[in-house]
Coordinates of C-alpha atoms and ligand atoms in Angstrom, one line a residue:
X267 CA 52.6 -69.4 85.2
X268 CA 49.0 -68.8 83.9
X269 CA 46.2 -70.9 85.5
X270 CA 46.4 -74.8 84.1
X271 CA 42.8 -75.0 81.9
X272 CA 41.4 -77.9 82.5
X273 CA 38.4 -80.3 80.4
X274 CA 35.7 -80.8 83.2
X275 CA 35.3 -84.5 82.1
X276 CA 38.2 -85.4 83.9
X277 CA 36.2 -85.2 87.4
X278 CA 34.5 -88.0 86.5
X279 CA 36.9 -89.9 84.0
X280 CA 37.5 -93.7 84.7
X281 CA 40.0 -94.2 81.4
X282 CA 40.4 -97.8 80.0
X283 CA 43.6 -98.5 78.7
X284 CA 44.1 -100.5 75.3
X285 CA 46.8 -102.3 73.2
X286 CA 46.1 -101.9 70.3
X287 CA 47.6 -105.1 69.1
X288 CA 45.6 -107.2 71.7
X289 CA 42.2 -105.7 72.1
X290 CA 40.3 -107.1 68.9
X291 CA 41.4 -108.1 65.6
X292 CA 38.9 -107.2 62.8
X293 CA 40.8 -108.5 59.4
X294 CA 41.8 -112.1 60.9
X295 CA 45.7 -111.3 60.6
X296 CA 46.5 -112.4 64.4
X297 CA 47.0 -108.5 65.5
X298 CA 44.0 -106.3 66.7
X299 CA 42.9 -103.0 64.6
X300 CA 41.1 -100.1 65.1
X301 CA 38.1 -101.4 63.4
X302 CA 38.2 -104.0 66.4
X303 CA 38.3 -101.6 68.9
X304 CA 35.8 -99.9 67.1
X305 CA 33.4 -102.8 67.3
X306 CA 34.1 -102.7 70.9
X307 CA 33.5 -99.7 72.3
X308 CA 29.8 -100.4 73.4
X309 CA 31.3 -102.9 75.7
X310 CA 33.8 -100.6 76.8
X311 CA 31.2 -97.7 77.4
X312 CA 28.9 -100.6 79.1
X313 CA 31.8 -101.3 81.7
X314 CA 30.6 -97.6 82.7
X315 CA 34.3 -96.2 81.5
X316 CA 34.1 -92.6 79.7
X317 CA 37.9 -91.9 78.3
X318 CA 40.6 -94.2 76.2
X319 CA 44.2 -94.3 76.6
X320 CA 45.8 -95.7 73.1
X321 CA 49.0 -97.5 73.6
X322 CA 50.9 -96.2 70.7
X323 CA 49.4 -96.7 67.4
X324 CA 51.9 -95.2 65.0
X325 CA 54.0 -96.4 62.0
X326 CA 57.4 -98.0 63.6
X327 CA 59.4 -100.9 63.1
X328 CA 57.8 -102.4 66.4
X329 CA 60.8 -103.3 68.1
X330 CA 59.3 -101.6 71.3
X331 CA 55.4 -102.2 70.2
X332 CA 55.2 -99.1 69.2
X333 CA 57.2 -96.7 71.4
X334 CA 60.1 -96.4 69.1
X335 CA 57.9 -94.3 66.4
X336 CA 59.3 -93.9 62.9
X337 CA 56.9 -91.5 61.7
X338 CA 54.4 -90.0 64.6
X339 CA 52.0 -88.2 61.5
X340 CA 50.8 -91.5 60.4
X341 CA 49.0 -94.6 62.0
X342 CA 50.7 -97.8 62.0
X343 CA 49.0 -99.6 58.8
X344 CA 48.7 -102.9 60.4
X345 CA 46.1 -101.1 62.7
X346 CA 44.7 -99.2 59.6
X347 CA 44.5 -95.8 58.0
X348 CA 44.8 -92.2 59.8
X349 CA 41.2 -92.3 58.1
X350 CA 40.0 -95.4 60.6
X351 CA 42.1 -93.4 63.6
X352 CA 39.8 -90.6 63.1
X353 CA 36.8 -92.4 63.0
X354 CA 37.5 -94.1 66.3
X355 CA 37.7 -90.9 67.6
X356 CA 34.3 -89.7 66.1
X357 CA 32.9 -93.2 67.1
X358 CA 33.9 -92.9 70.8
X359 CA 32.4 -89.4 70.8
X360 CA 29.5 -90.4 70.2
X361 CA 29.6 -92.5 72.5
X362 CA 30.5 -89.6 75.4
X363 CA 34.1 -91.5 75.2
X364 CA 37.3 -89.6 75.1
X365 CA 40.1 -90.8 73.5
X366 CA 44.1 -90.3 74.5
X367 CA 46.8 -91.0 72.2
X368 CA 50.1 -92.7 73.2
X369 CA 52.9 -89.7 73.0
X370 CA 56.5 -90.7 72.8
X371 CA 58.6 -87.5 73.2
X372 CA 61.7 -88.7 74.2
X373 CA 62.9 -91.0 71.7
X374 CA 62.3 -92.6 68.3
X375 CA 63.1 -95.2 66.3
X376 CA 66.6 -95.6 64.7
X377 CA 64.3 -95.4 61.6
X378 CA 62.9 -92.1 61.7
X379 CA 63.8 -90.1 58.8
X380 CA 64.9 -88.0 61.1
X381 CA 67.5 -89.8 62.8
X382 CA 68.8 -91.0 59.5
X383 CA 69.5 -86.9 58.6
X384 CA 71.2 -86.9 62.0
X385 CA 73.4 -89.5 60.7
X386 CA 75.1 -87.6 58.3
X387 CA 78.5 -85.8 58.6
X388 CA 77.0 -82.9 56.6
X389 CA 75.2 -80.4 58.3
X390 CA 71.6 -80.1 58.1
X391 CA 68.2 -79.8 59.7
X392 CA 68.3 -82.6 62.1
X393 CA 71.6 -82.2 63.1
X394 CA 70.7 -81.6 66.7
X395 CA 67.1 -83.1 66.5
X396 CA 69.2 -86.1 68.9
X397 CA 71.3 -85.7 71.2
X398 CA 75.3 -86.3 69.7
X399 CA 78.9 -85.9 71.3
X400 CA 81.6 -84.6 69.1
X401 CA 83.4 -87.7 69.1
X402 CA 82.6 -91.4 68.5
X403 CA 84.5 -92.5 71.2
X404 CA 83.3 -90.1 73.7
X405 CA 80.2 -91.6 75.9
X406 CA 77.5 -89.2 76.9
X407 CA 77.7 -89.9 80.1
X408 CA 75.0 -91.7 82.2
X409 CA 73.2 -92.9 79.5
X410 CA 73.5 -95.9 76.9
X411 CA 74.3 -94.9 72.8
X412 CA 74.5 -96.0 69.6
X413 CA 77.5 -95.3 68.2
X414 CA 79.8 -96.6 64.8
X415 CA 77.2 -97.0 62.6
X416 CA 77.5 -94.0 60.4
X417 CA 80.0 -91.5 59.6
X418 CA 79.4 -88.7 62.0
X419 CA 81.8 -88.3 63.9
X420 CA 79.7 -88.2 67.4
X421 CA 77.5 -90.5 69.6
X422 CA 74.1 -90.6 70.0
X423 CA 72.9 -91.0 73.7
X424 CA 69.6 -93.7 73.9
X425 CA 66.6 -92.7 76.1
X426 CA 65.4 -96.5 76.5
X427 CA 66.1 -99.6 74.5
X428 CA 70.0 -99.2 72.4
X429 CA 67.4 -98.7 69.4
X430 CA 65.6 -95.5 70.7
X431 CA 67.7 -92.3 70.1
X432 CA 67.5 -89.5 72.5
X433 CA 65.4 -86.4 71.2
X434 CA 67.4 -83.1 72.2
X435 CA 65.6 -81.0 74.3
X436 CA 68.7 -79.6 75.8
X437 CA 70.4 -80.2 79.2
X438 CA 69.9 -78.3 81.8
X439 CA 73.0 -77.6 82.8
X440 CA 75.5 -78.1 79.8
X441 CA 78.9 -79.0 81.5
X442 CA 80.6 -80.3 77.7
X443 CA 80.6 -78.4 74.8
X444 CA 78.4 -80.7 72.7
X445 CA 75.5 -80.5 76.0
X446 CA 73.2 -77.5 74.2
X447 CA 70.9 -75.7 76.9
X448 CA 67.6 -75.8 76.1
X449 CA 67.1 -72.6 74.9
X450 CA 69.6 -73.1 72.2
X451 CA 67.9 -73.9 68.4
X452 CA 68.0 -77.7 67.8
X453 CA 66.2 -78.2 71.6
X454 CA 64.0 -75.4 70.4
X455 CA 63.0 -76.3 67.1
X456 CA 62.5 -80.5 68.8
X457 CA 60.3 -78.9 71.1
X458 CA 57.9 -77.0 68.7
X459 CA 58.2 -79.9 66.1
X460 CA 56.4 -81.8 69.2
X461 CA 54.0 -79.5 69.5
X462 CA 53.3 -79.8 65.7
X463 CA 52.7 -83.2 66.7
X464 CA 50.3 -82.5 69.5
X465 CA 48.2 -80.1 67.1
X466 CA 48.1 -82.2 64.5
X467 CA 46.6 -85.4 65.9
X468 CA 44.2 -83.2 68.6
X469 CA 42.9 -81.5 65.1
X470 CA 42.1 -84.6 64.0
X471 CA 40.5 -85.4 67.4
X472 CA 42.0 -87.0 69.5
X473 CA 41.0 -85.7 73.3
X474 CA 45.0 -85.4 74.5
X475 CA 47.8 -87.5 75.3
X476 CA 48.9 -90.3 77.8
X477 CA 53.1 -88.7 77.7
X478 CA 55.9 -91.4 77.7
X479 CA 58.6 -90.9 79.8
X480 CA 57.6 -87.2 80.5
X481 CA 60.3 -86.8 83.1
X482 CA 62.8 -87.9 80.8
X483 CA 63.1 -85.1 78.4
X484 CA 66.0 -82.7 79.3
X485 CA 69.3 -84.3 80.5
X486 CA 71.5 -83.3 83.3
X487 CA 68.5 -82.2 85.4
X488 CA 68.3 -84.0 88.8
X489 CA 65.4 -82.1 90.5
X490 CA 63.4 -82.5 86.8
X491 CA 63.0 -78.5 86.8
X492 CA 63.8 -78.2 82.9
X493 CA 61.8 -81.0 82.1
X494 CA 59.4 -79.2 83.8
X495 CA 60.1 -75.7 82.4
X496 CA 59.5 -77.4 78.8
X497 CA 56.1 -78.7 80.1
X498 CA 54.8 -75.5 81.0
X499 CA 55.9 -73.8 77.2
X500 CA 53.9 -76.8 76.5
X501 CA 51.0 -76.1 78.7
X502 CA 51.0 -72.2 77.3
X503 CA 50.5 -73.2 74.1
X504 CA 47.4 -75.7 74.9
X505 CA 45.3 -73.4 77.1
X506 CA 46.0 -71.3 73.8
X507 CA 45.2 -73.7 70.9
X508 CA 43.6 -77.0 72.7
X509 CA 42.3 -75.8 76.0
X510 CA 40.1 -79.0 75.9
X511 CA 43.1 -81.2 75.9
X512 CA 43.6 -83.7 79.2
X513 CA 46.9 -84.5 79.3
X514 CA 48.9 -87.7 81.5
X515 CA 52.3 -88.0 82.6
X516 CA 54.0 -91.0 83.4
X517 CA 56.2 -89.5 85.4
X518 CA 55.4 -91.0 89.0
X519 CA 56.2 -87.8 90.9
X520 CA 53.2 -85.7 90.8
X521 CA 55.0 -83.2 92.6
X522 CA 56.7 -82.4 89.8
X523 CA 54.9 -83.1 86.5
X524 CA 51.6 -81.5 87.8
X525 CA 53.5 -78.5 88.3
X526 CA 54.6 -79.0 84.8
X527 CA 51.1 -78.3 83.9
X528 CA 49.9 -81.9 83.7
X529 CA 46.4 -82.4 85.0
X530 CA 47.6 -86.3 86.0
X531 CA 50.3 -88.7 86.7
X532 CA 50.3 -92.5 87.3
X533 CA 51.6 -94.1 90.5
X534 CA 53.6 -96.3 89.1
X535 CA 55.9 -99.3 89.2
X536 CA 58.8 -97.8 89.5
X537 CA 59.1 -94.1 91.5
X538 CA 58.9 -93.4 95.0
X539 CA 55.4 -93.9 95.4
X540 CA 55.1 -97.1 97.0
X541 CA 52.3 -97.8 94.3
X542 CA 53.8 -102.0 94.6
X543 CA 53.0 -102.6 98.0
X544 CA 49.4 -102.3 97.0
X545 CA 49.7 -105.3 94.6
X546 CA 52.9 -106.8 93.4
X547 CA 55.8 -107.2 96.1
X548 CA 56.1 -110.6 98.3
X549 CA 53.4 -109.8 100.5
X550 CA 50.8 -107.1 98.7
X551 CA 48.1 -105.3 101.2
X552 CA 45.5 -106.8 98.2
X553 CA 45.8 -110.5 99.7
X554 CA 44.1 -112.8 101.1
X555 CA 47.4 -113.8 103.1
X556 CA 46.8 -110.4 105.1
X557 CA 50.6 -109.9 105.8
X558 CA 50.8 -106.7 103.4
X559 CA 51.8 -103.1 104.9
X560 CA 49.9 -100.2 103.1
X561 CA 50.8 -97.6 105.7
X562 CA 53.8 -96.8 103.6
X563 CA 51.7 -96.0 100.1
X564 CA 49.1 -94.1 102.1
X565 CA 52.0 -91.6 103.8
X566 CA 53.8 -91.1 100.9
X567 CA 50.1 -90.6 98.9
X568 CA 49.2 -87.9 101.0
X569 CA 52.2 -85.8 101.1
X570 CA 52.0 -86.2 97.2
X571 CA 48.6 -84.9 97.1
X572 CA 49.8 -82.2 99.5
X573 CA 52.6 -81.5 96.8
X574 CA 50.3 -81.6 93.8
X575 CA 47.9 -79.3 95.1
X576 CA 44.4 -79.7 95.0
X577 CA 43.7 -79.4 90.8
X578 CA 46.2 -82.3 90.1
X579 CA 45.1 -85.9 89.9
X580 CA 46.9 -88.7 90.9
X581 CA 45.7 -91.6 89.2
X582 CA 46.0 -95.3 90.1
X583 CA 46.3 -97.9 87.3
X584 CA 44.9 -101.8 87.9
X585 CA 48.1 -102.6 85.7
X586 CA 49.6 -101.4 82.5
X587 CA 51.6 -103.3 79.5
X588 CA 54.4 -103.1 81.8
X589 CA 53.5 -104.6 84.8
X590 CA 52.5 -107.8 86.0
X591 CA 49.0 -108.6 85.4
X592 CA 46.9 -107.6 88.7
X593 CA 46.3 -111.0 88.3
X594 CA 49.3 -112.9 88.9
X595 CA 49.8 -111.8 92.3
X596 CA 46.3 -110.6 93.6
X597 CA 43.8 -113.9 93.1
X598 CA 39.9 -114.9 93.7
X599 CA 37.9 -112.5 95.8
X600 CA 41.2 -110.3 96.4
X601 CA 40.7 -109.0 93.4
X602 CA 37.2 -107.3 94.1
X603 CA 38.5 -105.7 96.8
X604 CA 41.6 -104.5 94.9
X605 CA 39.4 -102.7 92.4
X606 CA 36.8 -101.4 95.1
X607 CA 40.2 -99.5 96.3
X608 CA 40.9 -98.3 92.8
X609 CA 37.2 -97.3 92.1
X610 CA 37.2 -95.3 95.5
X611 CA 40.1 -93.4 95.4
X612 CA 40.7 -89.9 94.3
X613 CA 42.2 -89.4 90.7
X614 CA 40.9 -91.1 87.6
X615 CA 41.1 -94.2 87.5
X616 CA 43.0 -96.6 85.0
X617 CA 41.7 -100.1 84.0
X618 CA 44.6 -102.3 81.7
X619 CA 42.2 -104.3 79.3
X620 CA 41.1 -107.2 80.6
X621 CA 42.1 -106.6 84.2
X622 CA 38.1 -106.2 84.6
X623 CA 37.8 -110.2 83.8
X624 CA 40.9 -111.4 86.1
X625 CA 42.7 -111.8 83.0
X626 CA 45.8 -113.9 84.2
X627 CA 50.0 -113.1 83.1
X628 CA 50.5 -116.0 80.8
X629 CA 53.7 -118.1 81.9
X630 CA 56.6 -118.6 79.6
X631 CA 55.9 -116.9 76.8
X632 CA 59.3 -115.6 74.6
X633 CA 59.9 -112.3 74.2
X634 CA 57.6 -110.1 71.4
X635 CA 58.1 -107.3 70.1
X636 CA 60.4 -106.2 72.8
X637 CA 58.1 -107.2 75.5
X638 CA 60.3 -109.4 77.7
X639 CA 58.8 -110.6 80.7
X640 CA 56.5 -108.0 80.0
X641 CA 54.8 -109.9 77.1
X642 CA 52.8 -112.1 79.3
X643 CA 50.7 -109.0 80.0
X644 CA 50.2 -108.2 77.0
X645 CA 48.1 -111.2 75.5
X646 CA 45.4 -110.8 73.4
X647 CA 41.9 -109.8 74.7
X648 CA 39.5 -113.0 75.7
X649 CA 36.2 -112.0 74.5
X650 CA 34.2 -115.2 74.7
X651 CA 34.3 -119.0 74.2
X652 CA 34.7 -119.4 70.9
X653 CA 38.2 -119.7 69.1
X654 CA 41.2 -117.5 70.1
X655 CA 38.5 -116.4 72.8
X656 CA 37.0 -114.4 69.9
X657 CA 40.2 -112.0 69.8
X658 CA 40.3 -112.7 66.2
X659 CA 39.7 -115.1 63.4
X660 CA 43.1 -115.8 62.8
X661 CA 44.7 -119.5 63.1
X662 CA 45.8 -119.9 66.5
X663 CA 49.8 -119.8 65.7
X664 CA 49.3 -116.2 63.9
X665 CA 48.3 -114.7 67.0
X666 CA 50.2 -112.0 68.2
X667 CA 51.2 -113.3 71.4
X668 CA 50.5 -116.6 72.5
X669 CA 46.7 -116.4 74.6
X670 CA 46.2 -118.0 78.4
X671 CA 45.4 -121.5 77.2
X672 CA 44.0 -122.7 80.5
X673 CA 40.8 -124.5 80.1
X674 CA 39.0 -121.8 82.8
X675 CA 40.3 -118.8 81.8
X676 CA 38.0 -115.8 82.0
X677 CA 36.3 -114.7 79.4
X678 CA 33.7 -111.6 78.9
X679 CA 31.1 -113.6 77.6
X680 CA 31.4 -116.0 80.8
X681 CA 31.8 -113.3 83.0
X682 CA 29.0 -111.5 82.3
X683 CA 26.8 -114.3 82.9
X684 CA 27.5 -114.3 86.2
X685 CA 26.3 -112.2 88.6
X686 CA 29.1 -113.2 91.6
X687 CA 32.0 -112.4 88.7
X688 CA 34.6 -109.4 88.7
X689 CA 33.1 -108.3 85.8
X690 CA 29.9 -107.6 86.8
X691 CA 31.6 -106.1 90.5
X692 CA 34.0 -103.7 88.9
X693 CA 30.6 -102.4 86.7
X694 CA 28.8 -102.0 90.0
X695 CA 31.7 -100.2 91.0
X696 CA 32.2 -98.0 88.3
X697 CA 28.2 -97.0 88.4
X698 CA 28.3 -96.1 92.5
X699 CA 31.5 -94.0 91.3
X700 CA 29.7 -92.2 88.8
X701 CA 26.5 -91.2 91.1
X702 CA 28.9 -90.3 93.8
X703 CA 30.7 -87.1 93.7
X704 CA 32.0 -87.8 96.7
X705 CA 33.8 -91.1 95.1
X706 CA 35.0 -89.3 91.9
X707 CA 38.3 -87.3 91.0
X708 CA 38.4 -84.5 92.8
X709 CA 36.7 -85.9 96.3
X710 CA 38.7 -85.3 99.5
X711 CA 40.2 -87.9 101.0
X712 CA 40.7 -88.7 104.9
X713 CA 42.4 -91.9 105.9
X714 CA 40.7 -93.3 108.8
X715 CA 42.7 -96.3 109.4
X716 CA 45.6 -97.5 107.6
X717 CA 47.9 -98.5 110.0
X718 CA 51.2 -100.7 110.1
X719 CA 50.6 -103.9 108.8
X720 CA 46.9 -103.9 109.7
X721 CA 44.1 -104.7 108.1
X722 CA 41.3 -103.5 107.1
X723 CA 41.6 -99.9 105.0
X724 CA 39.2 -96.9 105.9
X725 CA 39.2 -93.7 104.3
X726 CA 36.4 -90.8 104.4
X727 CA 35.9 -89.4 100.9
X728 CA 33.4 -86.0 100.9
X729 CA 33.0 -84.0 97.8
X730 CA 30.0 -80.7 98.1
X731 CA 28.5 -81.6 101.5
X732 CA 28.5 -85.4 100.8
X733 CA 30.8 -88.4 102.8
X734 CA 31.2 -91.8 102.0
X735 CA 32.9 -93.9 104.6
X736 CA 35.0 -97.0 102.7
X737 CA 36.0 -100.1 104.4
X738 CA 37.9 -102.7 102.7
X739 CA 39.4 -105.7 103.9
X740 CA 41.4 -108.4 101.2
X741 CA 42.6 -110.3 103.8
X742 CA 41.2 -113.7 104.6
X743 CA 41.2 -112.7 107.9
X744 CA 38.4 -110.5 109.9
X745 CA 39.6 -107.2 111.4
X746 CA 38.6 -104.5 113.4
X747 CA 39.1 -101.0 114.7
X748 CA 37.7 -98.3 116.3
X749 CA 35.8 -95.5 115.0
X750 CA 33.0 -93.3 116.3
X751 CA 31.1 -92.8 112.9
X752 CA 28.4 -94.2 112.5
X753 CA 26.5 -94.9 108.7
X754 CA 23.6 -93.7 107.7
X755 CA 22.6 -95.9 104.5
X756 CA 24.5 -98.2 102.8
X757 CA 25.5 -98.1 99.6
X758 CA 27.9 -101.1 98.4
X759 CA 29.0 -104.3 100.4
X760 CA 30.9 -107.0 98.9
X761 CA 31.5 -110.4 100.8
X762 CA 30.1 -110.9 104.2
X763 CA 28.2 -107.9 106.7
X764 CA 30.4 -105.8 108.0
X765 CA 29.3 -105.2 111.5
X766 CA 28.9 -101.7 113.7
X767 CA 29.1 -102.1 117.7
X768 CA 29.6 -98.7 119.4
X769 CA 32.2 -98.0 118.0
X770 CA 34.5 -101.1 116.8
X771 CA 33.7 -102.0 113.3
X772 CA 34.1 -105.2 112.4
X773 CA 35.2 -106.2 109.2
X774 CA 34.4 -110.0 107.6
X775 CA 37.5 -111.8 105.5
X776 CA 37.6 -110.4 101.8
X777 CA 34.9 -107.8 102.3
X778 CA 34.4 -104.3 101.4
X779 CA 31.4 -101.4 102.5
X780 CA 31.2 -97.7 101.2
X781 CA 28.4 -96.0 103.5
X782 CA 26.6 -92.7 103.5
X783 CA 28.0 -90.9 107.0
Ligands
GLC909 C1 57.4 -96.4 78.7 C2 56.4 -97.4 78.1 C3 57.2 -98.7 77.8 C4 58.3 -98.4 76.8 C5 59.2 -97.3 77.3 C6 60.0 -96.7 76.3 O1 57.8 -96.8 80.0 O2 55.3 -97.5 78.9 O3 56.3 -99.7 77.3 O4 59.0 -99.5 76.5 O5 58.5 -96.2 77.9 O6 59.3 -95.9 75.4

């Protein structure tokens, strides 16, 4: 395989991720827009963040917000016009912002013209643009389907929800006759309608894509090496067409979808990377109850990087709009020193809207859109202290999703007001990234302590000659250890001094120090 190109922005990229249908609403119909993301991209470039990731903002029946696409060559017209798309990407240039779309490769909606062609007992073009058995009352097997609901004779395996059809890419190996390999013509001609997909929105200008479900694409394929065989066509033709493309997997094995010709992949959720322990499991490392373990995340994080090889990043989202907000298990000063972890680590970092002001998983909320309990991290934006928290000037009931109601919830305008907030610590933290090579992308990184259920964290990041020692501590607790260097300048603290004495460091309850060694 030919060298992955790669954009040079990504050393220094810290992405912000936004829903579109929570972010800002500009026309006052309860459901944000891209002019209201548009009108926010000062604040977004302010937070010191240079790149976008777009949750999916393309026509669809919405019964997965979005990721169950009906039409991926036109914008979703509650959010406004392929027109407005394009000048939020010529907005956030100009701005030095880049801007990735949501792509959703492995499935559509059930109302994709596409499918509906598939539907039919007469042969035609889309006839293997899903994946079908020969029989209605065969199963594919391992995977949900749809099945009854038109007359060809077949079922149709479902990549997600029972509404999103699987796109055939092939299987990888075909053990029934209806299983096509991926070289046969319907995976083929999926495959380059995708990348008619990819060309069309990065000639429009769009930076690259965030990739849905990347591992997901072809079927019977345990160690993911078709999937990753389809990635690399993939990567071919963007080093030939969009060399300037920055492309992210969620995958959660970096071993695998870097070598698909990715430049990232989240840590996620779900996947073996131990990415919870951090912040959501009983006891997280990011607490002020000090019980968490984060020895497990750090082995497992280095023999990924080890995997990935040195041009991959691994990158560490505060949250996405499918986890719990950072905020319902990580509280008060925690939180600082959660996000002076994410601001120090190697890879680009990911910020969920809103994570930035402590914004809190509302309780209780019914399902929208296909959210589930997933929908009370997904409420709209709280800008300031004026109605709806200035998401939008809609009356409170046509709102989206229900917003935190709780007389102190955070707000930007509040937040920025105050010097001692999250807000304004995460911005200090993004600025000492961006001044830092050392603290950016590509830096090495040497843990330094991380032990068994200990506390604090120290790692050595160096990039071209320079070394920046972190220490963080989110316990409530002081901690100490033993290490023989010794700082020259300081260049962040947050919390109380932390404390050099020939050789034990000690480390003050809910602190955090980067120092020049
Ligand atoms: C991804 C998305 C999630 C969506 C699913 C199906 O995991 O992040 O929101 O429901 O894929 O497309």
């Amino acid at each position: 395989m030919s060298e992955t190109t790669r954009p040079s922005w990504l050393d220094n990229a810290v992405f912000y991720e936004i829903y579109p249908q929570s972010f800002k609403d500009s026309n006052g119909d309860g459901v944000g827009d891209f002019d209201g993301i548009i009108s926010k991209l000062d604040y977004i470039k302010d937070l010191g963040c240079n790149a976008i990731w777009l949750n999916p903002c393309f026509k669809s029946p919405f019964g997965d917000a979005g990721y169950d696409v009906s039409d991926y060559y036109s914008a979703a017209p509650r959010y406004g016009t392929n027109e407005d798309l394009k000048r939020l990407f010529e907005e956030s240039h100009k701005r030095g912002l880049h801007v990735l779309l949501d792509l959703v490769p492995g499935h559509t909606s059930v109302e994709h013209e596409w499918f509906k062609k598939s539907m039919s007992p007469e042969k035609n073009e889309f006839t293997d643009r899903y994946v079908w058995t020969d029989s209605v009352w065969e199963e594919p097997e391992g995977m949900g389907c749809i099945r009854g609901i038109s007359d060809r004779d077949g079922s149709c395996a479902v990549n997600f929800f029972s509404h999103q059809p699987a796109l055939n890419y092939g299987f990888y190996k075909p053990n029934r006759p209806w299983q096509q390999p991926t070289d046969a013509p319907g995976p083929i001609a999926t495959r380059e309608e995708l990348k008619n997909i990819m060309r069309f929105w990065l000639s429009m200008g769009c930076d690259g894509f965030r990739v849905d479900m990347a591992g997901s694409l072809v079927k019977n394929d345990e160690d993911g090496k078709g999937t990753i065989a389809l990635w690399q066509n993939i990567r071919e033709f963007l080093d030939k067409e969009f060399p300037e493309a920055a492309m992210i997997s969620e995958w959660g094995e970096p071993d695998k979808s870097l070598l698909g010709g990715f430049h990232m992949d989240f840590l996620l959720h779900f996947g073996p990377s131990h990415y919870n322990d951090l912040f959501r499991c009983a006891e997280p490392y990011f607490s002020e109850r000090g019980r968490g373990d984060i020895s497990e995340f750090v082995k497992k994080y280095l023999s990924l990087r080890e995997k990935a090889g040195e041009k991959g990043l691994i990158c560490i989202p505060s949250g996405n709009h499918d986890m719990d907000r950072l905020a319902r298990s990580v509280g008060g000063e925690s939180l600082k020193t959660a996000f002076a972890f994410l601001l120090s680590m190697p890879g680009a970092p990911f910020i969920y809207y809103g994570d930035e002001i402590g914004m809190r998983y509302v309780e209780g909320l019914d399902s929208v859109e296909g959210g589930y309990g997933r929908t009370g991290s997904r409420s709209p934006m709280q800008w300031d202290n004026t109605a709806n928290a200035g998401f939008s000037a809609a009356p409170k009931e046509k709102l989206y999703i229900k917003q935190d109601d709780s007389k102190d919830r955070p707000t930007v305008e509040s937040q920025a007001a105050d010097k001692s907030s999250l807000y304004n610590e995460v911005k200090r933290l993004i600025a000492l990234r961006s001044a830092h090579r050392a603290l950016q992308s590509r830096g090495d990184i040497e843990f330094i302590y991380a032990e068994k259920s200990a506390y604090p964290l120290a790692y050595l990041r160096s990039a071209e000659g320079e070394k920046i020692l972190v220490i963080i501590n989110p316990s409530a607790q002081s901690a100490d250890f033993s290490c023989a260097l010794s700082p020259k300048e300081e260049l962040y603290s947050l919390g109380g001094k932390i404390s050099f004495n020939s050789g034990k460091i000690t480390v003050p309850p809910q602190s955090a120090g980067f120092y020049l060694i």
